[in-house]
Short mmCIF file of C-alpha atoms and ligand atoms in Angstrom, two decimals:
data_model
loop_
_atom_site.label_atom_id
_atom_site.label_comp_id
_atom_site.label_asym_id
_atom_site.label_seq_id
_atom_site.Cartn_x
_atom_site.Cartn_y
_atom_site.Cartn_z
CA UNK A 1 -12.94 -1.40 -30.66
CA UNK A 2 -12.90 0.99 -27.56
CA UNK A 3 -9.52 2.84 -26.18
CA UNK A 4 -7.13 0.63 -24.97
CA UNK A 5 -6.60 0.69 -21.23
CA UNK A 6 -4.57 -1.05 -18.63
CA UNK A 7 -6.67 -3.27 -16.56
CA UNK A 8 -5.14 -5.39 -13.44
CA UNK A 9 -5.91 -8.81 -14.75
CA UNK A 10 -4.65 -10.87 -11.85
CA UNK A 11 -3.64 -9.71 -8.31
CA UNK A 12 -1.59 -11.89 -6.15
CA UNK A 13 -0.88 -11.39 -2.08
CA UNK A 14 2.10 -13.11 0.29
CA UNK A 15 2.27 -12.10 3.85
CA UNK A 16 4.82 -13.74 6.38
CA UNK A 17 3.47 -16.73 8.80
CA UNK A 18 5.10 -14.61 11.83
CA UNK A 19 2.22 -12.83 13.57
CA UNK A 20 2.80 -10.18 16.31
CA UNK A 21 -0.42 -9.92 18.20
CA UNK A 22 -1.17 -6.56 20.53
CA UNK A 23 -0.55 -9.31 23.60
CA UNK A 24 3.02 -9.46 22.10
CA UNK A 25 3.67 -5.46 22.05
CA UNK A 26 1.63 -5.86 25.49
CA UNK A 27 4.99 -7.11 27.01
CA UNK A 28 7.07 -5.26 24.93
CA UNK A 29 6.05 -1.78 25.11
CA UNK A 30 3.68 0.22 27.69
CA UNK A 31 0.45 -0.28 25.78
CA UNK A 32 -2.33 -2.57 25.93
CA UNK A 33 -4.83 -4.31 23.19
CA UNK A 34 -7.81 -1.93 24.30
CA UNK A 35 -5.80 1.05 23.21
CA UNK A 36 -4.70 -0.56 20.36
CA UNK A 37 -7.80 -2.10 18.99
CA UNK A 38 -9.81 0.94 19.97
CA UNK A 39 -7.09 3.69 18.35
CA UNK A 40 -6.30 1.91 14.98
CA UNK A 41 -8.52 -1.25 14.40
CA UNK A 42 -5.40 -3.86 14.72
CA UNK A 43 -5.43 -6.95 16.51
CA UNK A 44 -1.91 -8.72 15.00
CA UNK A 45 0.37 -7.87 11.92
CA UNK A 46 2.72 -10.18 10.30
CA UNK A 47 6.39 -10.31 10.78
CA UNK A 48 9.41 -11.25 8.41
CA UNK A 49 11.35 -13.21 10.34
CA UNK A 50 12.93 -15.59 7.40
CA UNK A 51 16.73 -15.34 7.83
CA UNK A 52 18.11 -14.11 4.82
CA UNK A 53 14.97 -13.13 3.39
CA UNK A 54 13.84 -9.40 2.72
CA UNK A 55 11.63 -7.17 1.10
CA UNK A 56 11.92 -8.38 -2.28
CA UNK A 57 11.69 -12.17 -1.30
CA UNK A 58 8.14 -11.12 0.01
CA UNK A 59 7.97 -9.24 -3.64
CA UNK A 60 8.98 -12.32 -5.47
CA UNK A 61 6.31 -14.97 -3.46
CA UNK A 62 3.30 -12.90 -4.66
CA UNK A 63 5.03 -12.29 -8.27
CA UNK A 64 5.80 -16.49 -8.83
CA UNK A 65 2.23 -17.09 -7.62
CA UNK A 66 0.49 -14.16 -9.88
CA UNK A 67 2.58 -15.67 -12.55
CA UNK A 68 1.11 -19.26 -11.62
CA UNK A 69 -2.72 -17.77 -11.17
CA UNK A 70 -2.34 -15.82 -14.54
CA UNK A 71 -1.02 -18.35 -16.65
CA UNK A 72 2.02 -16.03 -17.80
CA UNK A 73 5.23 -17.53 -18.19
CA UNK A 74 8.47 -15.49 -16.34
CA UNK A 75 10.02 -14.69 -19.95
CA UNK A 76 6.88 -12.64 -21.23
CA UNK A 77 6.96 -9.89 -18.75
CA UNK A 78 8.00 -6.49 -19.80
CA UNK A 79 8.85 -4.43 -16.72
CA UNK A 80 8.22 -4.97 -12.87
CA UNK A 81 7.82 -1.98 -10.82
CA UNK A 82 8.16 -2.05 -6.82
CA UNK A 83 6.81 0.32 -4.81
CA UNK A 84 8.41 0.36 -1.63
CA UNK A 85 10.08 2.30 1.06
CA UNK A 86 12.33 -0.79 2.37
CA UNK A 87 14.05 -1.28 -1.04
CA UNK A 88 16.70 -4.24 0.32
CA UNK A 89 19.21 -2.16 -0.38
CA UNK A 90 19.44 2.20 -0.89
CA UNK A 91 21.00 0.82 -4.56
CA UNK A 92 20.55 -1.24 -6.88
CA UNK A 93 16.47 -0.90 -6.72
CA UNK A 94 14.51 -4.15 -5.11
CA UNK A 95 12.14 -4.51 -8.51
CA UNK A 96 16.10 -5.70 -10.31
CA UNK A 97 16.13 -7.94 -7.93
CA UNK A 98 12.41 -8.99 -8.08
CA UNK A 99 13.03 -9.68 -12.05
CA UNK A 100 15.92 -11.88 -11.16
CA UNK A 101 14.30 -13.77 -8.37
CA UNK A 102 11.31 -14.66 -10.53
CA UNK A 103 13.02 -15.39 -13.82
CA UNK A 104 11.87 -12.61 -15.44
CA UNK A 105 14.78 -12.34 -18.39
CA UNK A 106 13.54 -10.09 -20.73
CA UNK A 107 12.04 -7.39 -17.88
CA UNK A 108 13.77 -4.31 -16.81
CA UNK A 109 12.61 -3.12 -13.22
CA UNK A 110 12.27 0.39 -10.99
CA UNK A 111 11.39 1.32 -7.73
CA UNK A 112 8.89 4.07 -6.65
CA UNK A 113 8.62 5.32 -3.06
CA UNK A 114 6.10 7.41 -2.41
CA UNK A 115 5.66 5.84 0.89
CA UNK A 116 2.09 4.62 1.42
CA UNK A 117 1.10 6.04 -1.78
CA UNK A 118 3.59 4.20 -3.32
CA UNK A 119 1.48 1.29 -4.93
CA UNK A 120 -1.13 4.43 -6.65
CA UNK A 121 1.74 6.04 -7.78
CA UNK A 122 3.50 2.65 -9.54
CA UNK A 123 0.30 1.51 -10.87
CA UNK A 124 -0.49 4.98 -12.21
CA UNK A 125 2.98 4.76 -14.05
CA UNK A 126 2.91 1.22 -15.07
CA UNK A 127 -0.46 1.72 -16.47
CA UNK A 128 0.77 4.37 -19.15
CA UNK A 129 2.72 1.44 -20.54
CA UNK A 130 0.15 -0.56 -21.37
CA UNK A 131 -2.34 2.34 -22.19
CA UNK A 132 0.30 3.68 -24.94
CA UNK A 133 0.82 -0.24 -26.14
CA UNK A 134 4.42 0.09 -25.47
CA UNK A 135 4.69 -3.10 -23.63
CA UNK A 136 2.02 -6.00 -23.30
CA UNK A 137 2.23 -7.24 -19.64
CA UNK A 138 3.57 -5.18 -16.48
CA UNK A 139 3.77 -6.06 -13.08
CA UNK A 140 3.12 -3.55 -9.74
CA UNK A 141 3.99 -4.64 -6.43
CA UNK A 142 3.64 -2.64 -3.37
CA UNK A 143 5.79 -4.24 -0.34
CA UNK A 144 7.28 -3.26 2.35
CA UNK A 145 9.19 -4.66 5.54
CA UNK A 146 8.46 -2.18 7.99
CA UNK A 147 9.62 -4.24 10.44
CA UNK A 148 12.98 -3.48 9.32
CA UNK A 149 12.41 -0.07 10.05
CA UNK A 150 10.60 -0.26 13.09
CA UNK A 151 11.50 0.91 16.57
CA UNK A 152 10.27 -1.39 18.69
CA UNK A 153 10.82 0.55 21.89
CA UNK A 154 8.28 3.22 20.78
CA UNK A 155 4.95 2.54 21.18
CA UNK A 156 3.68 5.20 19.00
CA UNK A 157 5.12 3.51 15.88
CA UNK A 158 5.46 -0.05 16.81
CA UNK A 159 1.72 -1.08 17.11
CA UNK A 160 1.07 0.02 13.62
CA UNK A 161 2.89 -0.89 11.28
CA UNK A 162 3.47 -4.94 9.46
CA UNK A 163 5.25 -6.59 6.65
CA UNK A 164 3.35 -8.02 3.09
CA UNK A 165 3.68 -7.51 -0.55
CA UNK A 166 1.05 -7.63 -3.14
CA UNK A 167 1.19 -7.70 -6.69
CA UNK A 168 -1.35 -7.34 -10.26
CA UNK A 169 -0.64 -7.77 -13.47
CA UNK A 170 -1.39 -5.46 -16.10
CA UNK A 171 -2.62 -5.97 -19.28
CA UNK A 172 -4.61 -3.78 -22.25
CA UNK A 173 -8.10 -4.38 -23.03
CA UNK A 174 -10.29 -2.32 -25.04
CA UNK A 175 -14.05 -3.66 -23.63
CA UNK A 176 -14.25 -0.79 -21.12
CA UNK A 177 -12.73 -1.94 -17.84
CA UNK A 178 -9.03 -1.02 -16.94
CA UNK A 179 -8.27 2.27 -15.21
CA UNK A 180 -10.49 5.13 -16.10
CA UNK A 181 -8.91 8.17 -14.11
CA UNK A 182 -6.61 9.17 -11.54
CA UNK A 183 -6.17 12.39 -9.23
CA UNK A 184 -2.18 12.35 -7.41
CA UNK A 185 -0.66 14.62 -5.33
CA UNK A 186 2.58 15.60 -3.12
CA UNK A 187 3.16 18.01 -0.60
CA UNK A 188 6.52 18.07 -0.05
CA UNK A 189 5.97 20.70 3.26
CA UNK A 190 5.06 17.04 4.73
CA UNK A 191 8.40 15.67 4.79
CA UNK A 192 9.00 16.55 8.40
CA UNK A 193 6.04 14.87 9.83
CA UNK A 194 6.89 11.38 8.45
CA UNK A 195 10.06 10.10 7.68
CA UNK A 196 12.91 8.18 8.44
CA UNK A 197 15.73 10.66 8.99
CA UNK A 198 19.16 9.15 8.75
CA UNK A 199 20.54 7.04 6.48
CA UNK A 200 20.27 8.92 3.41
CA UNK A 201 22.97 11.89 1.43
CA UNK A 202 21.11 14.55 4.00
CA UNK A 203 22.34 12.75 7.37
CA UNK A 204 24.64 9.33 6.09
CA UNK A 205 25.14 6.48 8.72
CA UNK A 206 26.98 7.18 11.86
CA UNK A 207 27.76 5.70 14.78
CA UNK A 208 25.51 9.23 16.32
CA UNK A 209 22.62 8.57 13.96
CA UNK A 210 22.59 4.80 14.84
CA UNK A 211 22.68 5.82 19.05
CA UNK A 212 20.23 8.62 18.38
CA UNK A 213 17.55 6.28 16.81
CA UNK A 214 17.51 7.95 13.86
CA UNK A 215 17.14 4.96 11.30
CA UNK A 216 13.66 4.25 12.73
CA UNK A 217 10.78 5.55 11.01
CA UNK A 218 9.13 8.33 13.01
CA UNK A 219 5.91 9.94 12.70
CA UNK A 220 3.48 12.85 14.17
CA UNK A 221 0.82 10.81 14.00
CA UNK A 222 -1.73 13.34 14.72
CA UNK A 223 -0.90 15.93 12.01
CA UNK A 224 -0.63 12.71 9.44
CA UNK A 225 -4.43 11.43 10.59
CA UNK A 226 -5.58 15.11 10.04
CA UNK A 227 -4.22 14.95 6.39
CA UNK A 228 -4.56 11.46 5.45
CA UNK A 229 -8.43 12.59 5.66
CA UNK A 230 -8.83 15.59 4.12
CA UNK A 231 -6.31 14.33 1.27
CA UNK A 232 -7.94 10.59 0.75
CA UNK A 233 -11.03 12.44 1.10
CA UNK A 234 -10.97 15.30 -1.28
CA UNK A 235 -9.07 12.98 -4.25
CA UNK A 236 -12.11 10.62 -3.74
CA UNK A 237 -14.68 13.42 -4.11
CA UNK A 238 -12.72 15.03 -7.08
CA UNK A 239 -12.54 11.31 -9.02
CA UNK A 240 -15.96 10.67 -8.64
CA UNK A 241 -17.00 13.93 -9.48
CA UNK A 242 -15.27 14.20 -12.84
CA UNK A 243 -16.38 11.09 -13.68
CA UNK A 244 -20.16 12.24 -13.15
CA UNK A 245 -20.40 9.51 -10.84
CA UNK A 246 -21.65 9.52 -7.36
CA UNK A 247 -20.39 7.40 -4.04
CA UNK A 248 -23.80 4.93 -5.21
CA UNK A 249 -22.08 4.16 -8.46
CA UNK A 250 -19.08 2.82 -6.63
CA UNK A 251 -19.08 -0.30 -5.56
CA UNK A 252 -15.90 -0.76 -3.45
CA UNK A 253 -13.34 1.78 -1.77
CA UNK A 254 -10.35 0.54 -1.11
CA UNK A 255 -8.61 2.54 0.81
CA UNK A 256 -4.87 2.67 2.36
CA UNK A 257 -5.15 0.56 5.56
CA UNK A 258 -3.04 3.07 8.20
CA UNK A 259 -6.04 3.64 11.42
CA UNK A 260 -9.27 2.17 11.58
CA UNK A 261 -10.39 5.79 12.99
CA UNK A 262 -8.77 7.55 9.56
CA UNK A 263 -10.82 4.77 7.04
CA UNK A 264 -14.40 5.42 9.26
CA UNK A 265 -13.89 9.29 9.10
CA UNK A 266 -13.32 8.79 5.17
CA UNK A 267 -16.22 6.48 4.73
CA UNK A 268 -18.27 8.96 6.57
CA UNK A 269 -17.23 11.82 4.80
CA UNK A 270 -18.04 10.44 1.58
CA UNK A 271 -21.11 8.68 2.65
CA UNK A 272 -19.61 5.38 1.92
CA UNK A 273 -21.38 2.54 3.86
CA UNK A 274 -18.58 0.38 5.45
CA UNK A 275 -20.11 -2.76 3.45
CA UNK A 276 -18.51 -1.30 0.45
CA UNK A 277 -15.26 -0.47 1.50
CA UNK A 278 -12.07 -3.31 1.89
CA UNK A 279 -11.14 -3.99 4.84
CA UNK A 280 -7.74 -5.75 6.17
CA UNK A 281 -6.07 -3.75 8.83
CA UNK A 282 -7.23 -5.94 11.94
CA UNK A 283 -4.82 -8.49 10.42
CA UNK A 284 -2.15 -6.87 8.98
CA UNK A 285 -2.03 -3.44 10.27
CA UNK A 286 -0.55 -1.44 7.88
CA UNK A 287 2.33 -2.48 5.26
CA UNK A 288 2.31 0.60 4.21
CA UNK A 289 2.98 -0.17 0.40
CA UNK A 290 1.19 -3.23 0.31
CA UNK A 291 -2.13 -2.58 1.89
CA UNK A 292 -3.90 -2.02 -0.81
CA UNK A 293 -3.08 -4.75 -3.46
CA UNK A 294 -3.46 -7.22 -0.19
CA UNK A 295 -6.80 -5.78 -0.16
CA UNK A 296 -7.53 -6.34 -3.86
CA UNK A 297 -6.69 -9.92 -2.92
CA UNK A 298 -8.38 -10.44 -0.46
CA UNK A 299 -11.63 -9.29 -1.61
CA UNK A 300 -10.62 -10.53 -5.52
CA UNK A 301 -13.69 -13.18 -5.14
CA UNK A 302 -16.34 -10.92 -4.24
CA UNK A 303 -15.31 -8.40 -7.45
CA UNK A 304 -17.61 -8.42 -10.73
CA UNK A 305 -16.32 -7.34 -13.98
CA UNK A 306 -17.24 -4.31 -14.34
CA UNK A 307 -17.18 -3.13 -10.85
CA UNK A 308 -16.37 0.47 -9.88
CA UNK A 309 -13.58 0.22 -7.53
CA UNK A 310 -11.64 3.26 -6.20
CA UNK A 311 -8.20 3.09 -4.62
CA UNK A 312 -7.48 6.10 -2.30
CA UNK A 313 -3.75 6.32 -0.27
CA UNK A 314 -2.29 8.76 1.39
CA UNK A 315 1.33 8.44 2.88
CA UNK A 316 5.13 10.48 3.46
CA UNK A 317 6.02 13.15 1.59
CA UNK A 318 3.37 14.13 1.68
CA UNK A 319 1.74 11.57 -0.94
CA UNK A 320 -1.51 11.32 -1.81
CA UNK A 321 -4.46 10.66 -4.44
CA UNK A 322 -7.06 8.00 -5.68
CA UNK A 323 -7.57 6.09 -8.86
CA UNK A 324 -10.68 4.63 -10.40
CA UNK A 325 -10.79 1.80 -12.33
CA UNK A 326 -13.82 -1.10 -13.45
CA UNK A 327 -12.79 -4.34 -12.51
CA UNK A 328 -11.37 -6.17 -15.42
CA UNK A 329 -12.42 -10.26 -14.68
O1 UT7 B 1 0.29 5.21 6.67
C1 UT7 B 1 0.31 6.60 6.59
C2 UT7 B 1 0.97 7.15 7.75
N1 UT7 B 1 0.42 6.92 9.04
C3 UT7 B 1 -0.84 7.22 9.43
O2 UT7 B 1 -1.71 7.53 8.67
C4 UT7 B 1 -1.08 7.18 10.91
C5 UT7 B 1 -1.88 8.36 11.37
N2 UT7 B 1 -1.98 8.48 12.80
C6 UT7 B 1 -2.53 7.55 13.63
O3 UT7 B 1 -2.92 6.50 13.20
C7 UT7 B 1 -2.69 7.91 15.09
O4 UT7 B 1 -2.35 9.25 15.29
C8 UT7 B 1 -1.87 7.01 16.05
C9 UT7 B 1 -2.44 5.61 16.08
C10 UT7 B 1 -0.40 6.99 15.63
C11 UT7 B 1 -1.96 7.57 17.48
O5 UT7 B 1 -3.30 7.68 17.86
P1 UT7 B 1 -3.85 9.05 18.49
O6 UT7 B 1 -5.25 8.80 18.82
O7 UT7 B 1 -3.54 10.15 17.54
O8 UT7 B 1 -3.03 9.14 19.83
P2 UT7 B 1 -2.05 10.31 20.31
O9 UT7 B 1 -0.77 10.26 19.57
O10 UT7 B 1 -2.80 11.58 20.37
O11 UT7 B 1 -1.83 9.85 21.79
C12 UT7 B 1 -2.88 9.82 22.76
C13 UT7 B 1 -2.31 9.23 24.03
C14 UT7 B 1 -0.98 9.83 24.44
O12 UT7 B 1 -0.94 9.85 25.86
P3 UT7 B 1 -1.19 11.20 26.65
O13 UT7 B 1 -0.17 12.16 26.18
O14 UT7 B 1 -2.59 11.60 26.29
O15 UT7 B 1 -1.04 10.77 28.08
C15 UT7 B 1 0.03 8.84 23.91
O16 UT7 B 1 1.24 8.87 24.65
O17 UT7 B 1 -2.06 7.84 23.81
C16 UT7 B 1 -0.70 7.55 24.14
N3 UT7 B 1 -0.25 6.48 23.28
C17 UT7 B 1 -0.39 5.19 23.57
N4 UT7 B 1 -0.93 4.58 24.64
C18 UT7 B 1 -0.94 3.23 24.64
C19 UT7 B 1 0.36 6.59 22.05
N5 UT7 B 1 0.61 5.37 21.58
C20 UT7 B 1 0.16 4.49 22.48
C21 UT7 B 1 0.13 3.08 22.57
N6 UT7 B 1 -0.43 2.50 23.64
N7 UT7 B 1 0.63 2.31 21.60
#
């Protein structure tokens, strides 16, 4: 029998039907499809606009239908863990929630935010339950309603971002596959460049905070393109490396879907031909937590057991890293 390791054996997506196309933002903001589709690679990205409904409602669509895909009944999961940065509330955590939504009894649940490294970081920590045989079946979920969070008067934050969750199950096996290795890493110096300022113990709701727009997410999107490359970049080269493997062993990148422009210069940088890497940000720009299990999803019929695959994020905080696993089914 070989080591036991956690292996995603089912991976489950739910975006909202609501689309808002770049000839929506067209009237909405000053900006224009050209500029979009040229800067970032997005045509539409999908909206929440359920009443009622919020981030973990998105969470619990793709958990009932992973449970329905997997076979797993709600009663046998162990612990649910939500990456997100639009928890439904600041407290009590979304994945609570999630557990209760879904029926899931005998699970406890956490959130991690780590921003758009968020679903890395969650599946890094769920996966040491499973590789340690504490527990038998976890689920990750990276979602977020950035819409929620979304100025829509300012076009340099409006055009990019989209709502969708996306969830795997994990599971031990010992035939090889599972994750093999993981680089992550935080810069906390990067907390100024992308964030979401009020709202929290360092600046509580006001009536100021709420007139300044300071509940909003805002971003210097230049300085984050610089160091969403170098970081998704050099965690790539280092994973690969120390696994004495080279970019021609891998056979899919999947990498954090934030510009079209940032995912080019990384597939460039690490000679990656764009065949090989997942691609979903023309239709959902990017959902920050959940763009890349939607991309495991999407692309779930064209993986081969045993596939190298290598995840790569980078997001607030600064958060970054990448993970390699070999596709488990
Ligand atoms: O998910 C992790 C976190 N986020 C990211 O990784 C995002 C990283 N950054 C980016 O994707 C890009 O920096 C953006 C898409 C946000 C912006 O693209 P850019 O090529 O860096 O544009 P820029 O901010 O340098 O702006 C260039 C020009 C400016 O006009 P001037 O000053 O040259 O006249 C902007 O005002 O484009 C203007 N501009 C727009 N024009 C039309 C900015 N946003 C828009 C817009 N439509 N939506």
């Amino acid at each position: 029998m070989g080591k036991t390791r956690a292996a995603i054996t089912g991976v489950q997506g739910w975006v909202p039907e609501d689309r808002l196309t770049n000839f929506d933002l067209e009237k909405m903001v000053d900006t224009n499809d050209e500029w979009i589709t040229s800067r970032t690679g997005i045509k539409e990205r999908r909206i929440l606009r359920t009443p009622g409904w919020a981030t973990s409602d998105m969470c619990a669509e793709a958990v009932k239908g992973l449970l329905e895909k997997t076979g797993t009944k709600p009663g046998e999961i162990d612990l649910i863990i939500v990456a997100t940065v639009t928890a439904d509330m600041i407290f009590p955590d979304t994945a609570n929630t999630v557990c209760d939504k879904v029926g899931a009894k005998n699970a406890f649940g956490f959130d991690v935010n780590a921003a758009c490294s968020g679903f890395l970081f969650a599946l890094t920590t769920g996966a040491q339950f499973i590789q340690n045989e504490t527990y038998k079946k976890v689920i990750v979920v990276g979602a977020d309603m950035m819409s929620s969070i979304i100025d829509y008067t300012d076009r340099n934050t409006c055009v990019i971002f989209g709502d969708g969750a996306g969830a795997v199950l994990l599971e031990a096996r010992k035939d090889g596959t599972g994750i093999q290795d993981f680089v992550l890493r935080g810069d906390g110096t990067g907390r100024h460049v992308l964030h979401m300022k009020a709202g929290g113990s360092l600046h509580p709701a006001t009536a100021e905070t709420v007139a300044n727009r300071e509940h909003y997410a805002y971003q210097d999107g230049k300085r984050v393109f610089m160091h969403a490359v170098r970081g998704m970049v050099s965690t790539v080269e280092e994973v690969i490396r120390r696994n004495k493997m080279t970019a021609e062993d891998v056979d899919w990148l999947v990498p954090h879907q934030a510009n079209m422009r940032i995912i080019t210069s990384v597939a460039e940088h690490l000679h990656f031909p764009l065949e090989k890497v997942m691609l979903n940000i023309e239709k959902y720009g990017n959902t920050t937590a959940g763009t890349l299990p939607l991309c495991l999803w999407e692309y779930e019929n064209k993986l081969k057991k045993g596939d190298n695959v290598v995840l790569t994020a980078f997001g607030g905080g600064f958060t970054w890293g990448s993970l390699y696993l070999k596709w488990a089914y």
